[in-house]
C-alpha positions as CSV (number, residue, x, y, z in Angstrom):
1,M,96.7,140.6,95.7
2,V,98.6,138.2,97.9
3,N,98.1,139.1,101.5
4,F,101.1,138.8,103.8
5,S,99.6,141.1,106.4
6,L,99.2,139.9,110.0
7,E,97.3,143.0,111.1
8,G,95.0,142.3,114.1
9,K,96.4,138.8,114.6
10,V,97.7,137.5,118.0
11,A,100.9,135.4,117.8
12,L,102.4,133.3,120.5
13,V,106.1,132.4,119.9
14,T,107.4,130.0,122.6
15,G,110.9,130.5,123.9
16,A,111.3,133.8,122.0
17,S,113.3,135.9,124.5
18,Y,116.3,135.8,122.0
19,G,117.6,133.9,118.9
20,I,115.4,132.5,116.2
21,G,112.2,132.9,118.2
22,F,112.9,136.6,118.7
23,A,113.7,137.1,115.0
24,L,110.4,135.5,114.0
25,A,108.3,137.4,116.6
26,T,109.9,140.6,115.4
27,A,108.9,139.9,111.8
28,F,105.4,139.1,112.9
29,A,105.2,142.4,114.8
30,E,106.4,144.3,111.7
31,A,103.7,142.6,109.7
32,G,101.1,143.9,112.2
33,A,100.7,141.1,114.8
34,K,100.4,141.4,118.5
35,I,103.2,139.4,120.1
36,A,103.2,137.1,123.2
37,F,106.1,134.9,124.2
38,N,107.2,132.8,127.1
39,D,110.4,131.6,128.6
40,I,111.2,129.3,131.5
41,K,112.6,131.9,133.9
42,Q,111.6,135.5,134.7
43,E,115.1,136.8,134.0
44,L,114.9,135.5,130.4
45,V,111.4,137.0,130.0
46,D,112.7,140.3,131.3
47,K,115.7,140.1,128.9
48,G,113.3,139.5,126.1
49,L,110.9,142.3,127.0
50,A,113.9,144.7,127.0
51,S,115.0,143.5,123.5
52,Y,111.4,143.9,122.1
53,K,111.2,147.4,123.7
54,E,114.4,148.4,121.9
55,K,112.8,147.4,118.6
56,G,109.7,149.4,119.5
57,I,107.5,146.3,120.0
58,D,105.0,146.1,122.8
59,A,105.3,142.4,123.4
60,K,103.8,140.5,126.4
61,G,106.1,138.1,128.2
62,Y,105.1,135.2,130.5
63,V,107.0,132.6,132.6
64,C,105.8,129.2,131.5
65,D,107.4,125.7,131.1
66,V,106.0,124.2,127.9
67,T,106.2,120.7,129.3
68,K,103.7,121.5,132.1
69,E,100.2,121.2,130.8
70,D,98.6,123.2,133.7
71,Q,101.1,126.1,133.1
72,V,100.4,126.1,129.4
73,Q,96.7,126.2,129.9
74,E,97.2,129.2,132.2
75,L,99.5,130.8,129.7
76,V,96.9,130.6,126.9
77,A,94.2,131.9,129.2
78,N,96.4,134.9,130.2
79,I,97.2,135.7,126.6
80,E,93.5,135.6,125.6
81,R,92.8,137.9,128.6
82,D,95.6,140.4,127.7
83,L,95.6,140.3,123.9
84,G,92.7,138.1,122.6
85,P,92.5,134.6,121.1
86,I,95.7,133.2,119.6
87,N,95.7,133.1,115.8
88,I,99.3,132.1,115.2
89,L,101.4,129.7,117.3
90,V,105.1,129.1,116.7
91,N,106.5,126.1,118.7
92,N,110.1,127.4,118.9
93,A,111.2,126.5,122.5
94,G,113.7,123.7,122.4
95,I,117.0,122.3,123.7
96,I,119.8,120.2,122.3
97,K,122.2,117.9,124.2
98,R,125.3,116.9,122.3
99,I,126.2,113.5,123.9
100,P,127.2,110.3,122.2
101,M,124.2,108.0,122.3
102,I,125.9,105.2,124.4
103,E,127.0,107.8,127.0
104,M,123.6,109.5,127.2
105,K,121.4,108.8,130.2
106,A,117.8,107.9,129.5
107,E,116.7,110.9,131.6
108,E,118.7,113.2,129.4
109,F,117.1,111.7,126.3
110,R,113.7,112.1,127.9
111,Q,114.4,115.7,128.7
112,V,115.1,116.6,125.1
113,I,112.0,114.7,123.9
114,D,109.9,116.3,126.6
115,I,110.8,119.9,125.6
116,D,111.3,119.5,121.8
117,L,108.4,117.1,121.1
118,N,106.0,116.9,124.0
119,G,106.1,120.7,124.4
120,P,104.8,121.4,120.9
121,F,102.1,118.8,121.4
122,I,101.0,120.4,124.7
123,V,101.0,123.9,123.4
124,S,99.2,123.0,120.2
125,K,96.6,121.1,122.1
126,A,96.0,124.1,124.2
127,V,95.4,126.6,121.3
128,I,93.6,124.4,118.8
129,P,90.1,124.5,120.4
130,S,90.1,128.3,120.3
131,M,91.3,128.2,116.7
132,I,88.5,125.9,115.8
133,K,86.0,128.1,117.5
134,N,87.3,131.2,115.8
135,G,87.4,129.8,112.3
136,G,91.0,128.8,111.8
137,G,94.6,129.5,112.7
138,K,98.3,128.9,111.9
139,I,100.7,126.6,113.7
140,I,104.4,126.7,112.8
141,N,106.7,124.1,114.3
142,I,110.4,124.8,114.3
143,C,111.8,121.6,113.0
144,S,115.4,121.0,111.9
145,M,117.6,119.4,109.2
146,M,117.8,116.7,111.9
147,S,114.1,116.0,111.0
148,E,115.7,114.4,107.9
149,L,119.3,113.6,108.7
150,G,121.3,112.0,111.5
151,R,124.5,113.2,112.9
152,E,126.9,112.2,115.7
153,T,125.9,113.1,119.3
154,V,122.4,114.3,118.6
155,S,120.3,111.1,118.9
156,A,117.7,112.6,121.2
157,Y,117.4,115.9,119.2
158,A,117.1,114.0,115.9
159,A,114.4,111.7,117.4
160,A,112.5,114.7,118.7
161,K,112.7,116.7,115.5
162,G,111.8,113.7,113.4
163,G,108.8,113.2,115.6
164,L,107.9,116.9,115.3
165,K,107.9,116.6,111.5
166,M,105.3,113.9,111.8
167,L,103.3,115.7,114.5
168,T,103.2,118.7,112.1
169,R,101.7,116.4,109.4
170,N,99.3,114.8,111.7
171,I,97.9,118.1,113.1
172,A,97.4,119.2,109.4
173,S,95.6,115.9,108.7
174,E,93.4,116.0,111.8
175,Y,92.5,119.7,111.9
176,G,92.9,121.0,108.3
177,E,89.1,120.8,107.8
178,Y,88.8,123.5,110.5
179,N,90.9,125.9,108.4
180,I,94.0,125.3,110.6
181,Q,97.3,125.1,108.7
182,C,100.2,123.4,110.5
183,N,103.5,123.6,108.9
184,G,107.2,123.4,109.9
185,I,110.3,125.5,109.3
186,G,113.6,123.6,109.2
187,P,116.4,126.0,109.7
188,G,119.9,125.2,108.3
189,Y,123.0,126.2,110.2
190,I,122.2,129.7,111.5
191,A,124.9,132.2,112.7
192,T,123.9,133.1,116.3
193,P,126.0,134.1,119.3
194,Q,125.9,130.4,120.4
195,T,127.6,129.3,117.2
196,A,130.1,132.2,117.0
197,P,133.0,130.2,118.4
198,L,132.5,127.7,115.5
199,R,133.0,130.5,113.0
200,E,136.1,132.2,114.5
201,R,139.2,132.4,112.3
202,Q,142.1,130.2,113.5
203,P,145.4,131.7,114.4
204,D,146.8,131.1,110.9
205,G,143.8,132.8,109.3
206,S,142.0,129.6,108.2
207,R,138.4,128.8,108.9
208,H,137.4,126.8,112.0
209,P,137.1,123.1,110.8
210,F,133.4,123.0,111.5
211,D,132.8,126.4,109.8
212,A,134.7,125.1,106.7
213,F,132.6,121.9,106.8
214,I,129.3,123.8,106.9
215,V,130.3,126.3,104.2
216,A,131.4,123.4,101.9
217,K,128.2,121.5,102.5
218,T,126.0,124.6,101.7
219,P,125.4,125.6,98.1
220,A,124.9,129.2,99.3
221,A,128.4,128.9,100.7
222,R,127.5,130.7,104.0
223,W,125.8,130.2,107.3
224,G,122.2,131.4,107.5
225,K,121.1,134.5,109.4
226,A,118.1,134.6,111.7
227,E,116.6,137.1,109.3
228,D,116.6,134.5,106.5
229,L,113.8,132.7,108.5
230,Q,111.6,135.8,108.8
231,G,110.1,135.8,105.3
232,P,109.2,132.1,105.3
233,A,107.7,132.5,108.8
234,V,105.5,135.4,107.8
235,F,104.4,133.5,104.7
236,L,103.3,130.5,106.8
237,A,101.6,132.7,109.4
238,S,99.6,134.8,106.8
239,S,96.7,134.1,104.5
240,A,99.2,133.7,101.7
241,S,99.7,130.1,102.8
242,D,96.0,129.1,103.4
243,F,96.3,126.1,101.1
244,V,99.8,125.0,102.4
245,N,99.4,122.4,105.1
246,G,101.6,119.6,106.5
247,H,104.6,121.0,104.8
248,I,108.2,121.4,106.2
249,L,109.9,124.4,104.6
250,Y,113.7,123.9,104.9
251,V,115.5,127.2,105.0
252,D,119.0,125.7,104.8
253,G,120.8,127.3,101.8
254,G,120.3,124.1,99.9
255,I,122.2,121.6,102.2
256,L,119.5,118.9,101.9
257,A,119.6,119.1,98.1
258,Y,123.4,118.8,97.9
259,I,125.7,115.8,98.2
260,G,128.7,118.0,98.9
261,K,132.0,118.8,97.2
262,Q,134.3,116.1,96.0
263,P,137.5,116.1,98.2
264,Q,140.4,117.8,96.5
């Protein structure tokens, strides 16, 4: 029988106080895993802890900047002390800056690369030795459709997520022999509180132009929900995916497969 259980596993989901990270951690908890998460500020960690408690999940939250190697090493040590060795890592923490490339400062570009690409490198590097020692593990990198496509104003984000796709494949290549599977999830356009203004109806009852654009570009004809990512994440975190490695699973309603509708 296929085993999707995460019973007895310890999962670290970075930046999981809310949003996609919170949805994935919740799914892992429902599948039996113990949950650890971090965020960059104590107030965000506290907010996350309250949200997990509402769901009946006894999560452990820690303040940690994923771009700081010493903080990440301390985070991993604290999780091992509190919960045990990390079996599942989800590199979810990330930012986006929507700025036209020629207006973007190099320091802004570097900040996005640092959090979205260097962060997953640093955290993965910190957990892999323990995974090797304990006979294997699962690493899931939150990639993006921008791992494959370009778009206006997201040069740094696309560069980082394209790099993260290749880091995913390289971790799989380098550590697959130790029973470590490293895969990515590439979310499509997900309905979150942050994107709510883009989905509000206009005064005349019509769709927001961006909302109409996304729905027209998506064969599923809707935005995704954070819950749409839960099943794929549990699959990649469980023994059901033990021979899946270096793969990016796009959960996008079919956008990447579709050229789009012909203009009327």
